[in-house]
Coordinates of C-alpha atoms in Angstrom, one line a residue:
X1 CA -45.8 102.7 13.5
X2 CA -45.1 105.3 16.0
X3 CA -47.0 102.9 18.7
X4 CA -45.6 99.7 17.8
X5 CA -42.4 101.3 18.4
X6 CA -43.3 102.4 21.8
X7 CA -44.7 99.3 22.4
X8 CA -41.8 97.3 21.7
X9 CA -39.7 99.9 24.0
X10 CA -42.1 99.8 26.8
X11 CA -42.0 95.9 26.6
X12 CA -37.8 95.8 26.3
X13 CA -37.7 98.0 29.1
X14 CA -40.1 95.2 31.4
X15 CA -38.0 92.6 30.3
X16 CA -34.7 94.1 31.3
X17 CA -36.2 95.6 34.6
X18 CA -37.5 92.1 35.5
X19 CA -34.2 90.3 34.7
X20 CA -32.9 93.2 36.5
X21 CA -35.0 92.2 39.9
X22 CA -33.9 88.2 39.4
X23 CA -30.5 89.2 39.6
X24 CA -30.9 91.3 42.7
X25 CA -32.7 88.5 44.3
X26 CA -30.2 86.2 43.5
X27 CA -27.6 88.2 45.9
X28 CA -27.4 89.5 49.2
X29 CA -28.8 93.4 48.9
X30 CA -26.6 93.8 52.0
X31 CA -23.1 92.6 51.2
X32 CA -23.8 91.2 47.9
X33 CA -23.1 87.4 48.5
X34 CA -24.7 84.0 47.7
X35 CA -27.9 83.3 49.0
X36 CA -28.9 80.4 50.0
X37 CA -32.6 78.6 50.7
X38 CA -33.0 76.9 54.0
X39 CA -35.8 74.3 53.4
X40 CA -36.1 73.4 56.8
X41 CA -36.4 76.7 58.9
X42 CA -38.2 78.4 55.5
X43 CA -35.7 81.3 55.5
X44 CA -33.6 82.4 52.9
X45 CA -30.0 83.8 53.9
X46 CA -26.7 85.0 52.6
X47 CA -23.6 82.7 52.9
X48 CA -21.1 85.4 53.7
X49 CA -22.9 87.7 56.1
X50 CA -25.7 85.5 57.4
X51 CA -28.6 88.5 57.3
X52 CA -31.9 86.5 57.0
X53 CA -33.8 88.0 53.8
X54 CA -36.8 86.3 53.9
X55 CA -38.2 83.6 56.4
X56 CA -41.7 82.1 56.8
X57 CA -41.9 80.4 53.4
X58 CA -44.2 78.3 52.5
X59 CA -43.1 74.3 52.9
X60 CA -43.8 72.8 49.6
X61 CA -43.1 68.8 50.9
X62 CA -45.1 66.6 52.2
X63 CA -47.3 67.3 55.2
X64 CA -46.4 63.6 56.6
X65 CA -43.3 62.8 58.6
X66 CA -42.4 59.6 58.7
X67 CA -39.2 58.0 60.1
X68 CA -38.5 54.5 58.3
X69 CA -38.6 53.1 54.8
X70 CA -42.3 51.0 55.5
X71 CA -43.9 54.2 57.5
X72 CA -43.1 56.1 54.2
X73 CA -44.5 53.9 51.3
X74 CA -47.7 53.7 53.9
X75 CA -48.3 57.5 53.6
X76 CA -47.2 58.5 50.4
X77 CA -49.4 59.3 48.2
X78 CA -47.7 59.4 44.8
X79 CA -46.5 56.5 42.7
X80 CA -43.0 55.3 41.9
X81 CA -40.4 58.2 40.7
X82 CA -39.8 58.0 36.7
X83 CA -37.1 55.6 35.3
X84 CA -35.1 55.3 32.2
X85 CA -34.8 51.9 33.1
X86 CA -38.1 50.7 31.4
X87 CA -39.0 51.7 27.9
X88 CA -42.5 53.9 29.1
X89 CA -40.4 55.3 31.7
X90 CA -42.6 53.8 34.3
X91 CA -45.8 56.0 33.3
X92 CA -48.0 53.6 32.6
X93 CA -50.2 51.1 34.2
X94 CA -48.8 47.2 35.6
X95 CA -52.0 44.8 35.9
X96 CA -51.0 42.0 38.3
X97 CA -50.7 38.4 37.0
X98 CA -51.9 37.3 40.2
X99 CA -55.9 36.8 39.7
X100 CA -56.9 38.4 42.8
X101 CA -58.6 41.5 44.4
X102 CA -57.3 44.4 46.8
X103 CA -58.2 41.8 49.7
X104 CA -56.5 39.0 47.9
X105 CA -59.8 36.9 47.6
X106 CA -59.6 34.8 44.1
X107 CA -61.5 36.5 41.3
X108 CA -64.1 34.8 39.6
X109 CA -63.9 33.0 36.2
X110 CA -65.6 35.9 34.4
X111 CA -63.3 38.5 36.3
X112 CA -60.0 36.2 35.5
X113 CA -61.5 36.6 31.9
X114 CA -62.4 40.2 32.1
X115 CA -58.8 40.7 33.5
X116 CA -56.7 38.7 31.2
X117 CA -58.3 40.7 27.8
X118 CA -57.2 43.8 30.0
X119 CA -53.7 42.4 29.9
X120 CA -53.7 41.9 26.8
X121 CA -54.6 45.6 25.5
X122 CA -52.6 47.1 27.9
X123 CA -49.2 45.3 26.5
X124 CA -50.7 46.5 23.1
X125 CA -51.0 50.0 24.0
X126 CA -47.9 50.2 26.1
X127 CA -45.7 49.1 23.0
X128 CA -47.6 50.5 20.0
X129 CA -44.8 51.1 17.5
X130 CA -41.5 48.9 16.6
X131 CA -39.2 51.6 18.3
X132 CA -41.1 50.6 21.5
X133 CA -40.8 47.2 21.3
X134 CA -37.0 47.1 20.3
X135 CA -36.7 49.5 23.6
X136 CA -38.6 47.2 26.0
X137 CA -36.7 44.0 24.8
X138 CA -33.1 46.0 25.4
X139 CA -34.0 47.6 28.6
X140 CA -34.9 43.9 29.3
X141 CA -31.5 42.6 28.5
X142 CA -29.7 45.7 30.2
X143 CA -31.8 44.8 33.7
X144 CA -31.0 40.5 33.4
X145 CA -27.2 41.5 32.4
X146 CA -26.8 43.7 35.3
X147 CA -28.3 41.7 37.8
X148 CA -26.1 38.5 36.9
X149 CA -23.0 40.8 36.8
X150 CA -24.6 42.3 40.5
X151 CA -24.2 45.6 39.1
X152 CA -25.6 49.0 40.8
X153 CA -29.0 50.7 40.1
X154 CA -27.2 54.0 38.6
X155 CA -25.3 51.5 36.1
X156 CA -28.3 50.1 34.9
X157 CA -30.0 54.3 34.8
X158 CA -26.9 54.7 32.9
X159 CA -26.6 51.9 30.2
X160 CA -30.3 52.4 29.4
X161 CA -29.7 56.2 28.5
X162 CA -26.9 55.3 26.4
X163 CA -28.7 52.9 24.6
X164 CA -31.8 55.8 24.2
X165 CA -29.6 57.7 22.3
X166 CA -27.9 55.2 20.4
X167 CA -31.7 54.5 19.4
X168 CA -32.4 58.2 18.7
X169 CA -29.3 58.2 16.5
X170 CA -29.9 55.2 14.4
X171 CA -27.2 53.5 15.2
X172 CA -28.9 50.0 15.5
X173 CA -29.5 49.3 12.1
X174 CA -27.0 46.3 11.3
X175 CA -26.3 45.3 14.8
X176 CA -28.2 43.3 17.2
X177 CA -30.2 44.6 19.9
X178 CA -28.3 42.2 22.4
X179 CA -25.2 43.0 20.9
X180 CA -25.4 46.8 21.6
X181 CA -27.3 46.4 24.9
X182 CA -24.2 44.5 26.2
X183 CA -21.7 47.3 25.0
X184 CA -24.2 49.9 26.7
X185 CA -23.6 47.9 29.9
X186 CA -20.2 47.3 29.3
X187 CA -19.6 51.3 29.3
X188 CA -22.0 52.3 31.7
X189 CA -20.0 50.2 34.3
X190 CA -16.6 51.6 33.1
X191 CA -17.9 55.0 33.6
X192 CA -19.2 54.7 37.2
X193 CA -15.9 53.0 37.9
X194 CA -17.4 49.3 38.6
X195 CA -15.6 48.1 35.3
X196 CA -15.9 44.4 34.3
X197 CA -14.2 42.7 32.4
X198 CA -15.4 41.8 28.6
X199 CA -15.2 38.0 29.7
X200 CA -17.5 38.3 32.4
X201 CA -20.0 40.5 30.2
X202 CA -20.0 38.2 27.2
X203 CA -20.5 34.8 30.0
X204 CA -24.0 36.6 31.1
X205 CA -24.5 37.9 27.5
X206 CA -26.2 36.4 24.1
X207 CA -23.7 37.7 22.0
X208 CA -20.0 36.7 20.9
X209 CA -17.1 38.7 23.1
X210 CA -15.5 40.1 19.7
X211 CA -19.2 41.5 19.0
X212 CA -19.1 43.2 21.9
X213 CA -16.0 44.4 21.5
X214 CA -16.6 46.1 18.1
X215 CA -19.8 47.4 19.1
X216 CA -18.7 48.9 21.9
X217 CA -16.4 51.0 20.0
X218 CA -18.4 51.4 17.5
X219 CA -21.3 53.0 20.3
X220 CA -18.7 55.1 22.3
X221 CA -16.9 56.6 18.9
X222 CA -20.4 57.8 17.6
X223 CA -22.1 59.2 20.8
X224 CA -18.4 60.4 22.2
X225 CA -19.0 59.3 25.4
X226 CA -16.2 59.8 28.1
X227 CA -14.7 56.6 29.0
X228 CA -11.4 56.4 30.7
X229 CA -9.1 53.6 30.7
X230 CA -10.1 50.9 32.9
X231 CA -8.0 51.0 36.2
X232 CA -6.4 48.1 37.8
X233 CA -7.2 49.5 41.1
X234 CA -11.1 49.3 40.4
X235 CA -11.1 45.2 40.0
X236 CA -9.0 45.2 43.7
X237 CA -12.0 45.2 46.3
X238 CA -14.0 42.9 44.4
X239 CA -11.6 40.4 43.4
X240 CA -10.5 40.5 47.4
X241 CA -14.3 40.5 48.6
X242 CA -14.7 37.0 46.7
X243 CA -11.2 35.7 47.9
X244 CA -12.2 36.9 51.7
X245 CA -8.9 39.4 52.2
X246 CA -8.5 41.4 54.9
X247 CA -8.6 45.0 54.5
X248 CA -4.8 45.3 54.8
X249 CA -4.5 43.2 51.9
X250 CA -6.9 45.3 49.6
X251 CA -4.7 48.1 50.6
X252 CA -1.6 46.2 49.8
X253 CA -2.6 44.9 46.4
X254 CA -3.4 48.4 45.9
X255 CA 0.1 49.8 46.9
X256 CA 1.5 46.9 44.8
X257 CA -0.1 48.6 41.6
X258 CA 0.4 52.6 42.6
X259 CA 4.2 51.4 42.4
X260 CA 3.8 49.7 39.0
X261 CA 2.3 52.7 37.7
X262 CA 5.4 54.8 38.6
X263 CA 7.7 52.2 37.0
X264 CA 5.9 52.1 33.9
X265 CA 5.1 48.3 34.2
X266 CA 1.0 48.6 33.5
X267 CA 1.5 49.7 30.1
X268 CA -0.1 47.8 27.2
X269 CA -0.9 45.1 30.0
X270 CA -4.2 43.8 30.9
X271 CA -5.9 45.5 33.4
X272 CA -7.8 42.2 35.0
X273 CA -4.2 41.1 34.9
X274 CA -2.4 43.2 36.6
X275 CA -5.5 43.5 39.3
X276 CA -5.5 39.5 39.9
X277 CA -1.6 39.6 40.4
X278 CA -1.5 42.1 42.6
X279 CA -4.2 40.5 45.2
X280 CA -2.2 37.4 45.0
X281 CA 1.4 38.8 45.6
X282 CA -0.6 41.0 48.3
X283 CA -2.3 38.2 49.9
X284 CA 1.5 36.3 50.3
X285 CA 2.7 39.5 51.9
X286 CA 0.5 40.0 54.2
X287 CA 0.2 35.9 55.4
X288 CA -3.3 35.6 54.3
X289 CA -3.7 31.7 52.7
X290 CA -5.0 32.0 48.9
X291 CA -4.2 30.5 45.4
X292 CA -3.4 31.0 42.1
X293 CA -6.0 28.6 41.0
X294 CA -8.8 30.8 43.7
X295 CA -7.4 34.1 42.0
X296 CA -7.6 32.6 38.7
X297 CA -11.4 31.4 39.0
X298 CA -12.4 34.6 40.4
X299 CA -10.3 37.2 38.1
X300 CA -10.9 34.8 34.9
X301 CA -7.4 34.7 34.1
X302 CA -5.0 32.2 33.6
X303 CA -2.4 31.2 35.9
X304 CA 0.2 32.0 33.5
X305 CA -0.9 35.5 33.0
X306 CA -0.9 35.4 36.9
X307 CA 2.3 34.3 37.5
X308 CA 4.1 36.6 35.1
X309 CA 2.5 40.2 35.8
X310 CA 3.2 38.8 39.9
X311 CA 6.8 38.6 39.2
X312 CA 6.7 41.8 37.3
X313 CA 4.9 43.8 40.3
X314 CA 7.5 42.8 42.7
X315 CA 10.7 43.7 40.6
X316 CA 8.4 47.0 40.1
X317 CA 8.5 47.3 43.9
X318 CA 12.2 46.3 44.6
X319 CA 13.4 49.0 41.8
X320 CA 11.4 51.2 43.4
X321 CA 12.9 50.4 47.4
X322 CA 16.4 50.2 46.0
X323 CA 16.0 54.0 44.3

């Protein structure tokens, strides 16, 4: 007993010693301060006093330099970076649909044969369980959605890794996959702050807008996710890009709004609304020729809606000038 006890001591005493070291090298053993790793000169130094603590280390990148995007994929010699945009996370192997060899000669009839029972196990094996196939057909959906709506790459990184753990947390059962695919997208683009608006989503989507609606709050109540309200200002640069505004108006419409918020006048209105009004008050002001019918077809709003949330941003405005 008398061992194991020493044992046990010795073994504490190397694990605090050791943690002991890490924390040493973690800070400058002159002043104290951050260190930092320079990658490029192989030298490690402190941020406050600038004393060098270690240089020559070893480059761990590649040996290659290369100096635009074709030199690169010519000398790398690693595949494509993982992706939680496709249900294997791009692990596994793509066989070409196009029958032909490395040299692009056409491949005989016993080859195409050869090569089309290939494809066939490999889709098996890539999608061996139900969970797998419901992932591939969503990440599917979330990809087509996202490329109608001309939506980023990290919105579509995002929306698939909500969906992932909707999926891990059973929350499909009773829903449809397109249904809760959609709302993934719908929040994914409301969190990077590229919001649309849920009649543009439910135009590229399969589902019913009041669908998406209630599965959408359905998916952000259970995972908790963190989305703000949507912010007029966000729809401004798009809806002026499509209506070919100058800059001055983007920054008009957007002064338009800013004075709205201090008045009060946003509140329980439409956020699509209140954008599409304010690009086409800011448009008059600043002489640039559009419409209420352009802003209309572009915002997918009425002119109505239009009309009234342009006559409330200018009172906003005037209230605002006369104070």
């Amino acid at each position: 007993m008398g061992q194991k006890w020493g044992r046990r001591d010795e073994d504490e005493s190397e694990t605090e010693s050791e943690s002991e070291s890490a924390a040493e090298e973690l800070t400058c053993p002159e002043c104290g301060g951050n260190v930092v790793v320079d990658d490029e000169h192989g030298e490690t130094v402190c941020d406050d006093c600038g004393l060098v603590i270690t240089e020559d280390s070893v480059d761990r990148g590649p040996e290659w330099r290369a100096f635009d995007s074709q030199e690169k994929d010519q000398k790398s010699r690693v595949g494509a970076p993982t992706t939680n945009t496709m249900h294997d996370k791009g692990l596994s192997t793509n066989i070409d649909w196009r029958d032909r060899d490395a040299y692009g000669n056409s491949l005989s009839s016993n080859q195409r044969q050869k090569m089309q029972r290939l494809r066939k196990w490999n889709e098996r094996f890539r999608t061996r369980d139900s969970k797998e196939r419901n992932l591939k057909q969503a990440l599917g959906e979330i990809d087509r959605m996202a490329s109608a709506l001309g939506l980023p790459e990290n919105v579509r990184e995002t929306a698939s890794v909500i969906y992932r753990r909707a999926l891990d947390d059973d929350l499909l059962p009773g829903r449809s996959i397109e249904g809760v695919a959609t709302s993934c997208v719908y929040a994914a683009a409301r969190m990077a702050g590229v919001p649309r608006s849920l009649d543009e989503i439910s135009e590229v989507s399969r589902v019913e807008k009041s669908e998406v609606a209630r599965t959408y709050r359905y998916i952000a109540r259970e995972l908790s996710l963190e989305v703000k309200p949507a912010d007029p200002e966000q729809y401004v640069p798009r809806f002026g890009s499509e209506l070919g505004l100058s800059d001055e108006a983007k920054m008009r419409a957007r002064q338009l709004l800013q004075n709205a918020k201090e008045k009060g006048v946003h509140s329980g209105k439409s956020p699509v609304g209140l954008a599409a009004a304010a690009v086409y008050a800011a448009a008059l002001l600043t002489n640039e020729k559009t419409t209420q019918a352009a802003v209309s077809e572009v915002a997918d709003i009425s002119e109505v809606t239009i009309r009234n949330r342009y006559h409330e941003l200018l009172e906003a405005e005037e209230s605002l000038g006369v104070a």
